[in-house]
Amino acid sequence: MTLSLYNTLLRTKEAFAPIDRTHVKLYVCGPTVYDYAHIGNARTFSAFDLLARLLKHLYPKVTYARNITDVDDKIIERSNQSGEPIDSVTARTTAQFHADMDDLGLLRPDIEPRATRHIGDMIAMIEALIAKGFAYAAEGHALFNVPSMSDYGKLSRRSQDELIAGARVEVAPYKKSPADFVLWKPAKEGEPGWDSPWGKGRPGWHIECSAMTAAHLGQVFDIHGGGLDLIFPHHENEIAQSRCAHGTQVMANVWMHSGFLTIAGDKMSKSLGNFYTVRELLDEFPGEALRLAILSAHYRQPLDFTKDKVELSKKKLDRWYRLFKENSGVFNFANSAVLDKHDGKDLDPDFLNALCDDLNTPEAIKEIDRLVNEAYAENSSTTALALAMRKVKVAANLMGFLTQEPEAWFKWQPAGASGLDDAAVEQAIADRLAARKAKNFAEADRIRNDLAAQGIILEDGPKGTTWKRG
RNA sequence: GGCGCGGUGGCAGAAUGGUGAUGCAACGGACUGCAAAUCCGUGAAUCCGGGUUCGAUUCCCGGCCGUGCCUCCA
């Protein structure tokens, strides 16, 4: 089983070769905690969550780090606008982020370093860059001198001339070169700051990731991921800082970037007002349905997000879960709650191959559909059916699906829904059953239509009537 | 201007130098009091023009259309 990954550095897929086969190290650029996570964040983090799950299946030990950026101009701006203290903004937003990602069904990263707890590491790295001649101090700032690095721009494939010619912003007078970027910036009156050799201030945007990866994963590690928009300047500058500070040829061997998301065909943007927060979508749809919709396109392809797609994904999961609801006597869902790499013998090879081909999730989902179809069609013996169901669950679990009790899945309802409670539904079903026994089909259908109007869908099966919220 | 991505059935969305998956939708049938679910079956697609090739949706060139980035942005 060969894992191949698309490497932005090479612009091609290549076989993944870990630095240490016994311990794979992955870093993903996490959120800046000043506002709710939006659906675009959810896409990126869902893609790398899946990568982490796959790596953990394939390798004995994986360290997955995803940072929290808790010092940033946007956070300061938000605090100034609302009057809420910065610590409160970041603590509240971080908690919200965790709740959102949990409900989406993502695994927590193994390490979640916070920028404010690595200020000392950042200062030390900047000092090293200055000592080696790659950076300089000017007017309370520390800046990285881009021309000092001969092969700057390899990741984004930009020449330094292009950068200077394309610069949109006015160049600060203290910069030696227009392309130079900030490592440390002075704090204005009332802004948070830390003492440093360049005065009281705060780190630039890029240095935190360089410092935190070095602290937690080492100077050179396996995979660095993030959204497509981070290629330039963020990742390019991380690479410059880390390589120059450490004297290494690479910062990470593989650089992976998730594609963008549009909303019903338009670029998602706050000014257009066409963005969704993860929370508002989770209020309307189950997290698994939202994540399946996100993963139904390959992570590097553009994804056009619509609520219709989430509805379709929810219906697909209904079908997957129904298999287990209808055959609960054959396969004990609860007792199979944790299906991990020890269940590899029942993991479908075509499914795993799809994921190993640069996370081809549409192909992998297709294979789960195939396994589900095979299970539904299995009628030779209960043993064969149980095995077929087990194969479905092992595969789905690897992607983080089929993680809840089928009964709970079908009874899920949107936040704040004021529909019938479970007992009222059960009572209506009992009334309908009585009507059916009396051959009073008009009354039975009236009850069914009545429930349907309230979002309750009934299904008469050989073992009685079951229901779901639709 | 520079760098990049994409154009596959009604919709979504993979793959492939040689019969183009899968899901949803549609249609026919089984089952059902009727439905739903499930099962069996049917129809339906590679933007345009060149080139390479025995053969191109796939590789190369050009065009058209759409779209992203170029120091706030997952």
Short mmCIF file of C-alpha atoms in Angstrom, two decimals, chain A:
data_model
loop_
_atom_site.label_atom_id
_atom_site.label_comp_id
_atom_site.label_asym_id
_atom_site.label_seq_id
_atom_site.Cartn_x
_atom_site.Cartn_y
_atom_site.Cartn_z
CA MET A 1 0.00 0.00 0.00
CA THR A 2 1.74 3.13 -1.20
CA LEU A 3 0.61 6.52 -0.03
CA SER A 4 1.09 9.16 -2.68
CA LEU A 5 0.58 12.83 -1.97
CA TYR A 6 0.53 15.91 -4.15
CA ASN A 7 3.46 18.09 -3.15
CA THR A 8 3.06 21.78 -3.96
CA LEU A 9 6.85 22.14 -3.93
CA LEU A 10 7.11 19.77 -6.91
CA ARG A 11 3.65 20.38 -8.38
CA THR A 12 3.20 16.66 -8.73
CA LYS A 13 2.16 13.57 -6.82
CA GLU A 14 4.94 11.54 -5.28
CA ALA A 15 5.23 8.49 -3.06
CA PHE A 16 5.29 9.59 0.57
CA ALA A 17 8.56 8.71 2.28
CA PRO A 18 8.62 9.62 5.96
CA ILE A 19 11.82 10.86 7.54
CA ASP A 20 11.26 8.32 10.30
CA ARG A 21 8.89 5.46 9.48
CA THR A 22 8.18 4.99 13.18
CA HIS A 23 7.09 8.56 13.76
CA VAL A 24 5.43 10.76 11.12
CA LYS A 25 5.07 14.48 11.77
CA LEU A 26 2.33 16.68 10.34
CA TYR A 27 1.72 20.39 10.84
CA VAL A 28 -1.32 22.32 9.69
CA CYS A 29 -1.85 26.06 9.93
CA GLY A 30 -4.76 26.52 12.30
CA PRO A 31 -7.22 29.32 12.93
CA THR A 32 -6.71 32.89 14.03
CA VAL A 33 -9.12 33.09 16.91
CA TYR A 34 -11.08 36.29 16.45
CA ASP A 35 -14.32 35.04 14.89
CA TYR A 36 -16.42 31.96 14.19
CA ALA A 37 -14.88 29.36 11.91
CA HIS A 38 -16.47 29.42 8.45
CA ILE A 39 -17.17 26.67 5.97
CA GLY A 40 -13.87 27.33 4.17
CA ASN A 41 -11.96 26.65 7.37
CA ALA A 42 -14.03 23.51 7.78
CA ARG A 43 -12.92 22.29 4.39
CA THR A 44 -9.24 22.70 5.06
CA PHE A 45 -9.39 21.17 8.51
CA SER A 46 -11.57 18.29 7.33
CA ALA A 47 -9.07 17.44 4.60
CA PHE A 48 -6.13 17.39 6.97
CA ASP A 49 -8.12 15.59 9.63
CA LEU A 50 -8.59 12.83 7.08
CA LEU A 51 -4.89 12.87 6.26
CA ALA A 52 -4.07 12.53 9.97
CA ARG A 53 -6.49 9.60 10.28
CA LEU A 54 -4.98 7.88 7.26
CA LEU A 55 -1.41 8.42 8.48
CA LYS A 56 -2.37 7.03 11.86
CA HIS A 57 -3.74 3.96 10.14
CA LEU A 58 -0.58 3.48 8.09
CA TYR A 59 2.15 4.36 10.58
CA PRO A 60 2.77 3.34 14.18
CA LYS A 61 3.07 6.88 15.51
CA VAL A 62 1.92 10.21 14.09
CA THR A 63 2.18 13.62 15.66
CA TYR A 64 -0.39 15.99 14.22
CA ALA A 65 0.09 19.60 15.26
CA ARG A 66 -2.30 22.41 14.43
CA ASN A 67 -1.68 25.82 15.91
CA ILE A 68 -3.93 28.45 17.42
CA THR A 69 -2.98 31.98 16.41
CA ASP A 70 -3.94 34.04 19.40
CA VAL A 71 -1.98 37.21 18.68
CA ASP A 72 -2.82 39.09 15.53
CA ASP A 73 -3.94 42.48 14.26
CA LYS A 74 -7.46 41.24 13.59
CA ILE A 75 -7.81 40.10 17.18
CA ILE A 76 -6.68 43.50 18.44
CA GLU A 77 -9.05 45.22 16.06
CA ARG A 78 -11.95 43.04 17.21
CA SER A 79 -11.17 43.78 20.83
CA ASN A 80 -10.96 47.51 20.19
CA GLN A 81 -14.33 47.48 18.43
CA SER A 82 -16.24 45.50 21.01
CA GLY A 83 -14.38 46.46 24.17
CA GLU A 84 -14.00 42.79 25.05
CA PRO A 85 -10.52 42.12 26.44
CA ILE A 86 -8.17 40.32 24.06
CA ASP A 87 -7.76 37.34 26.37
CA SER A 88 -11.50 36.96 26.50
CA VAL A 89 -11.88 37.17 22.71
CA THR A 90 -9.26 34.51 22.11
CA ALA A 91 -10.43 32.19 24.90
CA ARG A 92 -14.06 32.40 23.81
CA THR A 93 -13.26 31.97 20.12
CA THR A 94 -10.93 29.06 20.80
CA ALA A 95 -13.63 27.27 22.80
CA GLN A 96 -16.12 27.92 20.00
CA PHE A 97 -13.64 26.60 17.45
CA HIS A 98 -13.15 23.41 19.43
CA ALA A 99 -16.89 22.89 19.77
CA ASP A 100 -17.39 23.44 16.03
CA MET A 101 -14.64 21.04 14.99
CA ASP A 102 -15.80 18.42 17.52
CA ASP A 103 -19.34 18.60 16.20
CA LEU A 104 -18.07 18.37 12.66
CA GLY A 105 -16.47 15.10 13.72
CA LEU A 106 -12.80 16.05 13.51
CA LEU A 107 -10.17 14.50 15.72
CA ARG A 108 -8.36 16.90 18.00
CA PRO A 109 -4.76 17.36 16.90
CA ASP A 110 -2.12 15.76 19.10
CA ILE A 111 -0.57 19.14 19.79
CA GLU A 112 -2.26 22.51 19.54
CA PRO A 113 0.46 25.08 20.18
CA ARG A 114 -0.50 28.68 20.85
CA ALA A 115 1.46 31.58 19.50
CA THR A 116 1.46 33.53 22.76
CA ARG A 117 3.17 30.65 24.54
CA HIS A 118 6.06 30.61 22.07
CA ILE A 119 7.06 34.27 22.05
CA GLY A 120 10.46 33.38 23.50
CA ASP A 121 11.07 30.83 20.74
CA MET A 122 10.16 33.42 18.15
CA ILE A 123 12.48 36.05 19.60
CA ALA A 124 15.32 33.52 19.67
CA MET A 125 14.69 32.60 16.05
CA ILE A 126 14.66 36.23 14.96
CA GLU A 127 17.90 36.82 16.81
CA ALA A 128 19.45 33.86 15.00
CA LEU A 129 18.28 35.25 11.65
CA ILE A 130 19.82 38.65 12.43
CA ALA A 131 23.07 37.03 13.60
CA LYS A 132 23.32 35.11 10.33
CA GLY A 133 22.65 38.17 8.21
CA PHE A 134 19.17 37.21 6.99
CA ALA A 135 17.33 39.83 9.01
CA TYR A 136 17.81 43.29 10.44
CA ALA A 137 16.32 45.66 12.96
CA ALA A 138 14.83 49.00 11.92
CA GLU A 139 12.67 51.50 13.79
CA GLY A 140 11.41 49.04 16.37
CA HIS A 141 10.82 46.36 13.76
CA ALA A 142 12.75 43.26 12.85
CA LEU A 143 12.54 42.40 9.17
CA PHE A 144 13.54 39.46 7.04
CA ASN A 145 15.73 40.54 4.17
CA VAL A 146 14.41 38.63 1.18
CA PRO A 147 17.36 39.26 -1.19
CA SER A 148 19.65 37.60 1.35
CA MET A 149 18.08 34.23 0.52
CA SER A 150 19.13 33.21 -2.96
CA ASP A 151 16.36 30.68 -3.64
CA TYR A 152 13.47 32.52 -2.01
CA GLY A 153 10.19 31.87 -3.81
CA LYS A 154 10.51 28.19 -4.72
CA LEU A 155 7.18 27.14 -3.25
CA SER A 156 5.08 29.82 -4.92
CA ARG A 157 7.36 29.93 -7.97
CA ARG A 158 7.79 33.65 -7.86
CA SER A 159 10.95 35.52 -8.65
CA GLN A 160 11.98 38.33 -6.39
CA ASP A 161 11.68 40.76 -9.30
CA GLU A 162 8.05 39.80 -9.77
CA LEU A 163 7.34 40.34 -6.13
CA ILE A 164 8.74 43.82 -6.19
CA ALA A 165 7.03 44.70 -9.47
CA GLY A 166 3.71 43.34 -8.24
CA ALA A 167 3.79 44.93 -4.82
CA ARG A 168 0.47 46.59 -4.27
CA VAL A 169 1.12 48.17 -0.98
CA GLU A 170 3.20 51.19 -0.26
CA VAL A 171 6.68 50.13 0.80
CA ALA A 172 7.62 51.16 4.30
CA PRO A 173 10.65 53.48 4.27
CA TYR A 174 12.63 51.40 6.74
CA LYS A 175 12.64 48.32 4.47
CA LYS A 176 15.96 47.55 2.78
CA SER A 177 14.10 45.78 -0.02
CA PRO A 178 10.44 46.17 -0.94
CA ALA A 179 9.91 42.42 -0.59
CA ASP A 180 11.18 42.30 3.00
CA PHE A 181 8.60 41.16 5.52
CA VAL A 182 8.07 41.78 9.20
CA LEU A 183 9.34 39.39 11.86
CA TRP A 184 8.61 41.67 14.79
CA LYS A 185 6.55 44.83 14.92
CA PRO A 186 6.34 47.48 17.63
CA ALA A 187 3.27 47.72 19.84
CA LYS A 188 1.32 50.93 19.69
CA GLU A 189 -0.04 52.53 22.82
CA GLY A 190 -2.56 50.18 24.43
CA GLU A 191 -1.70 47.20 22.24
CA PRO A 192 -0.45 43.94 23.73
CA GLY A 193 3.28 43.56 23.62
CA TRP A 194 6.24 41.59 24.81
CA ASP A 195 9.70 42.90 25.61
CA SER A 196 12.26 42.11 22.97
CA PRO A 197 15.69 43.30 21.80
CA TRP A 198 13.79 45.57 19.36
CA GLY A 199 11.51 47.06 21.95
CA LYS A 200 8.05 46.17 23.18
CA GLY A 201 6.07 44.58 20.38
CA ARG A 202 4.56 41.46 18.90
CA PRO A 203 5.56 38.88 16.33
CA GLY A 204 4.80 39.13 12.63
CA TRP A 205 2.32 36.75 11.10
CA HIS A 206 4.71 34.10 9.77
CA ILE A 207 7.28 33.63 12.51
CA GLU A 208 4.96 31.79 14.89
CA CYS A 209 4.65 28.75 12.63
CA SER A 210 8.40 28.62 12.08
CA ALA A 211 9.02 28.75 15.82
CA MET A 212 6.31 26.31 16.80
CA THR A 213 7.13 23.66 14.21
CA ALA A 214 10.76 23.77 15.28
CA ALA A 215 9.76 23.47 18.94
CA HIS A 216 7.33 20.60 18.48
CA LEU A 217 8.27 18.77 15.29
CA GLY A 218 11.90 19.62 14.71
CA GLN A 219 13.81 21.69 12.16
CA VAL A 220 12.77 19.44 9.27
CA PHE A 221 9.54 17.45 9.37
CA ASP A 222 7.33 15.46 7.00
CA ILE A 223 4.21 17.33 5.95
CA HIS A 224 3.05 20.91 6.23
CA GLY A 225 -0.50 21.75 5.21
CA GLY A 226 -2.90 24.63 4.91
CA GLY A 227 -5.26 26.40 2.57
CA LEU A 228 -4.29 27.29 -0.96
CA ASP A 229 -4.15 30.97 -0.12
CA LEU A 230 -1.38 30.39 2.37
CA ILE A 231 1.15 29.38 -0.29
CA PHE A 232 2.07 32.99 -0.68
CA PRO A 233 3.13 34.79 1.36
CA HIS A 234 2.63 32.79 4.54
CA HIS A 235 4.24 29.47 3.68
CA GLU A 236 6.88 31.02 1.48
CA ASN A 237 7.96 33.19 4.38
CA GLU A 238 7.79 30.38 6.90
CA ILE A 239 10.15 28.44 4.67
CA ALA A 240 12.51 31.40 4.38
CA GLN A 241 12.63 31.94 8.13
CA SER A 242 13.03 28.30 9.08
CA ARG A 243 15.57 27.33 6.45
CA CYS A 244 17.72 30.39 7.01
CA ALA A 245 17.57 30.13 10.79
CA HIS A 246 18.42 26.44 10.80
CA GLY A 247 20.60 26.20 7.71
CA THR A 248 18.46 23.40 6.25
CA GLN A 249 17.59 22.61 2.63
CA VAL A 250 13.90 22.24 3.36
CA MET A 251 11.52 23.05 6.18
CA ALA A 252 9.06 20.25 5.44
CA ASN A 253 9.39 17.60 2.75
CA VAL A 254 5.81 17.72 1.56
CA TRP A 255 3.65 20.83 1.28
CA MET A 256 -0.05 20.24 0.82
CA HIS A 257 -2.75 22.78 0.09
CA SER A 258 -6.50 22.43 0.06
CA GLY A 259 -8.51 24.10 -2.68
CA PHE A 260 -10.94 26.94 -2.37
CA LEU A 261 -14.60 26.87 -1.82
CA THR A 262 -17.28 28.86 -3.56
CA ILE A 263 -20.81 29.43 -2.36
CA ALA A 264 -23.41 28.62 -5.02
CA GLY A 265 -20.91 29.59 -7.70
CA ASP A 266 -19.58 32.79 -6.16
CA LYS A 267 -16.35 33.36 -4.35
CA MET A 268 -17.01 33.26 -0.67
CA SER A 269 -16.45 36.64 0.89
CA LYS A 270 -17.67 38.55 3.85
CA SER A 271 -18.37 41.63 1.77
CA LEU A 272 -20.74 39.64 -0.47
CA GLY A 273 -22.33 38.26 2.65
CA ASN A 274 -22.32 34.79 1.14
CA PHE A 275 -20.43 32.87 3.73
CA TYR A 276 -21.62 30.39 6.30
CA THR A 277 -20.17 29.85 9.71
CA VAL A 278 -19.64 26.25 10.70
CA ARG A 279 -21.93 26.81 13.66
CA GLU A 280 -24.93 28.00 11.69
CA LEU A 281 -24.60 25.02 9.36
CA LEU A 282 -24.25 22.64 12.29
CA ASP A 283 -27.50 24.07 13.65
CA GLU A 284 -29.16 23.02 10.41
CA PHE A 285 -27.40 19.78 9.49
CA PRO A 286 -25.68 16.93 11.33
CA GLY A 287 -21.90 17.31 11.41
CA GLU A 288 -21.30 14.07 9.55
CA ALA A 289 -23.51 15.21 6.67
CA LEU A 290 -21.69 18.50 6.48
CA ARG A 291 -18.31 16.79 6.44
CA LEU A 292 -19.39 14.19 3.87
CA ALA A 293 -20.53 17.03 1.61
CA ILE A 294 -17.15 18.70 2.03
CA LEU A 295 -15.29 15.48 1.28
CA SER A 296 -17.44 14.61 -1.73
CA ALA A 297 -15.05 16.62 -3.90
CA HIS A 298 -11.33 16.01 -4.00
CA TYR A 299 -9.53 18.31 -1.55
CA ARG A 300 -7.51 20.11 -4.24
CA GLN A 301 -10.47 20.72 -6.55
CA PRO A 302 -12.63 23.78 -6.22
CA LEU A 303 -15.66 22.96 -4.12
CA ASP A 304 -18.94 24.72 -4.77
CA PHE A 305 -20.80 24.60 -1.51
CA THR A 306 -24.58 24.43 -1.50
CA LYS A 307 -27.06 23.27 1.09
CA ASP A 308 -28.43 20.87 -1.54
CA LYS A 309 -25.12 19.04 -1.41
CA VAL A 310 -25.41 18.67 2.33
CA GLU A 311 -28.94 17.33 1.93
CA LEU A 312 -27.69 14.75 -0.56
CA SER A 313 -24.92 13.74 1.80
CA LYS A 314 -27.40 13.40 4.62
CA LYS A 315 -29.51 11.08 2.46
CA LYS A 316 -26.45 9.02 1.65
CA LEU A 317 -25.65 8.69 5.35
CA ASP A 318 -29.30 7.75 5.98
CA ARG A 319 -28.76 4.82 3.63
CA TRP A 320 -25.52 3.83 5.34
CA TYR A 321 -27.00 4.08 8.82
CA ARG A 322 -30.21 2.33 7.80
CA LEU A 323 -28.21 -0.79 7.03
CA PHE A 324 -27.25 -0.96 10.69
CA LYS A 325 -30.64 0.05 12.02
CA GLU A 326 -32.42 -2.65 10.04
CA ASN A 327 -29.91 -5.35 10.93
CA SER A 328 -29.16 -4.50 14.52
CA GLY A 329 -29.67 -8.13 15.46
CA VAL A 330 -26.99 -9.26 13.05
CA PHE A 331 -24.26 -6.77 13.77
CA ASN A 332 -23.84 -5.07 17.11
CA PHE A 333 -23.02 -1.49 16.25
CA ALA A 334 -22.19 -0.45 19.80
CA ASN A 335 -19.73 -3.28 20.38
CA SER A 336 -17.85 -2.27 17.27
CA ALA A 337 -17.52 1.34 18.38
CA VAL A 338 -13.77 1.39 18.01
CA LEU A 339 -12.62 -0.08 14.75
CA ASP A 340 -9.02 0.85 14.26
CA LYS A 341 -5.95 -0.43 12.49
CA HIS A 342 -6.30 -3.80 14.19
CA ASP A 343 -9.28 -4.29 11.93
CA GLY A 344 -7.14 -3.84 8.85
CA LYS A 345 -7.91 -7.35 7.68
CA ASP A 346 -11.50 -6.28 7.07
CA LEU A 347 -10.54 -2.98 5.47
CA ASP A 348 -11.41 -3.05 1.80
CA PRO A 349 -8.25 -2.69 -0.31
CA ASP A 350 -9.91 -0.65 -3.04
CA PHE A 351 -11.17 1.77 -0.43
CA LEU A 352 -7.76 2.15 1.16
CA ASN A 353 -6.11 2.52 -2.25
CA ALA A 354 -8.45 5.38 -3.06
CA LEU A 355 -7.49 7.26 0.09
CA CYS A 356 -3.83 6.50 -0.46
CA ASP A 357 -4.06 8.11 -3.90
CA ASP A 358 -3.69 11.66 -2.61
CA LEU A 359 -6.86 11.40 -0.54
CA ASN A 360 -9.22 10.59 -3.39
CA THR A 361 -12.30 10.93 -1.23
CA PRO A 362 -14.91 10.76 -4.04
CA GLU A 363 -13.44 7.40 -5.03
CA ALA A 364 -13.31 6.27 -1.39
CA ILE A 365 -16.94 7.26 -0.84
CA LYS A 366 -17.86 5.34 -3.96
CA GLU A 367 -16.19 2.26 -2.49
CA ILE A 368 -18.17 2.65 0.73
CA ASP A 369 -21.32 2.89 -1.36
CA ARG A 370 -20.27 -0.33 -3.08
CA LEU A 371 -19.72 -2.06 0.28
CA VAL A 372 -23.09 -0.81 1.50
CA ASN A 373 -24.77 -2.13 -1.63
CA GLU A 374 -23.06 -5.49 -1.20
CA ALA A 375 -24.26 -5.66 2.38
CA TYR A 376 -27.86 -4.82 1.45
CA ALA A 377 -27.76 -7.48 -1.23
CA GLU A 378 -26.17 -10.09 1.02
CA ASN A 379 -28.72 -12.81 1.71
CA SER A 380 -26.69 -16.00 1.90
CA SER A 381 -26.29 -16.10 5.68
CA THR A 382 -26.27 -13.87 8.74
CA THR A 383 -22.56 -14.56 9.11
CA ALA A 384 -21.94 -13.24 5.60
CA LEU A 385 -24.16 -10.24 6.26
CA ALA A 386 -22.38 -9.45 9.53
CA LEU A 387 -19.04 -9.54 7.76
CA ALA A 388 -20.34 -7.33 4.95
CA MET A 389 -21.60 -4.83 7.53
CA ARG A 390 -18.34 -4.95 9.39
CA LYS A 391 -16.49 -4.04 6.18
CA VAL A 392 -18.74 -1.04 5.76
CA LYS A 393 -18.13 0.15 9.28
CA VAL A 394 -14.36 -0.37 9.23
CA ALA A 395 -14.05 1.71 6.06
CA ALA A 396 -16.51 4.41 7.13
CA ASN A 397 -14.91 4.69 10.56
CA LEU A 398 -11.49 5.28 9.03
CA MET A 399 -12.93 8.40 7.45
CA GLY A 400 -14.74 9.35 10.64
CA PHE A 401 -18.22 8.35 9.46
CA LEU A 402 -20.76 6.02 11.09
CA THR A 403 -19.55 7.12 14.48
CA GLN A 404 -22.88 7.40 16.27
CA GLU A 405 -25.70 5.03 17.13
CA PRO A 406 -28.05 4.60 14.16
CA GLU A 407 -31.06 5.42 16.36
CA ALA A 408 -29.46 8.70 17.40
CA TRP A 409 -28.64 9.52 13.79
CA PHE A 410 -32.24 9.15 12.63
CA LYS A 411 -33.62 11.16 15.52
CA TRP A 412 -31.31 14.12 15.03
CA GLN A 413 -33.07 17.42 14.62
CA PRO A 414 -31.93 20.97 13.93
CA ALA A 415 -31.08 23.24 16.81
CA GLY A 416 -34.10 25.02 18.21
CA ALA A 417 -36.50 22.72 16.36
CA SER A 418 -39.86 22.61 18.08
CA GLY A 419 -41.12 19.45 16.40
CA LEU A 420 -42.76 16.50 18.09
CA ASP A 421 -40.78 14.81 20.80
CA ASP A 422 -39.95 11.13 20.51
CA ALA A 423 -42.81 10.02 22.77
CA ALA A 424 -45.42 11.88 20.73
CA VAL A 425 -44.10 10.24 17.57
CA GLU A 426 -44.25 6.79 19.15
CA GLN A 427 -47.82 7.41 20.26
CA ALA A 428 -48.86 8.50 16.76
CA ILE A 429 -47.25 5.38 15.31
CA ALA A 430 -49.17 3.21 17.78
CA ASP A 431 -52.43 4.95 16.80
CA ARG A 432 -51.67 4.38 13.15
CA LEU A 433 -50.88 0.73 13.72
CA ALA A 434 -54.26 0.28 15.36
CA ALA A 435 -55.96 1.96 12.40
CA ARG A 436 -54.11 -0.27 9.97
CA LYS A 437 -55.12 -3.38 11.87
CA ALA A 438 -58.70 -2.22 11.61
CA LYS A 439 -58.12 -1.71 7.86
CA ASN A 440 -58.91 1.95 8.36
CA PHE A 441 -56.29 2.99 5.83
CA ALA A 442 -57.69 6.48 5.42
CA GLU A 443 -56.99 7.18 9.08
CA ALA A 444 -53.58 5.45 8.91
CA ASP A 445 -52.58 7.58 5.94
CA ARG A 446 -53.87 10.71 7.64
CA ILE A 447 -51.58 10.05 10.61
CA ARG A 448 -48.63 9.34 8.34
CA ASN A 449 -49.20 12.51 6.32
CA ASP A 450 -49.66 14.47 9.50
CA LEU A 451 -46.30 13.28 10.80
CA ALA A 452 -44.66 13.88 7.42
CA ALA A 453 -45.84 17.47 7.54
CA GLN A 454 -43.89 17.77 10.79
CA GLY A 455 -40.75 16.23 9.31
CA ILE A 456 -41.30 12.71 10.61
CA ILE A 457 -40.96 10.02 7.96
CA LEU A 458 -42.35 6.56 8.64
CA GLU A 459 -41.09 3.34 7.16
CA ASP A 460 -43.10 0.14 7.50
CA GLY A 461 -40.71 -2.77 7.57
CA PRO A 462 -41.04 -6.49 8.22
CA LYS A 463 -40.08 -5.86 11.86
CA GLY A 464 -42.53 -3.03 12.40
CA THR A 465 -42.62 0.67 11.73
CA THR A 466 -39.55 2.81 12.17
CA TRP A 467 -39.23 6.55 11.81
CA LYS A 468 -36.72 9.25 11.17
CA ARG A 469 -36.55 12.98 11.13
CA GLY A 470 -35.99 14.15 7.58
#
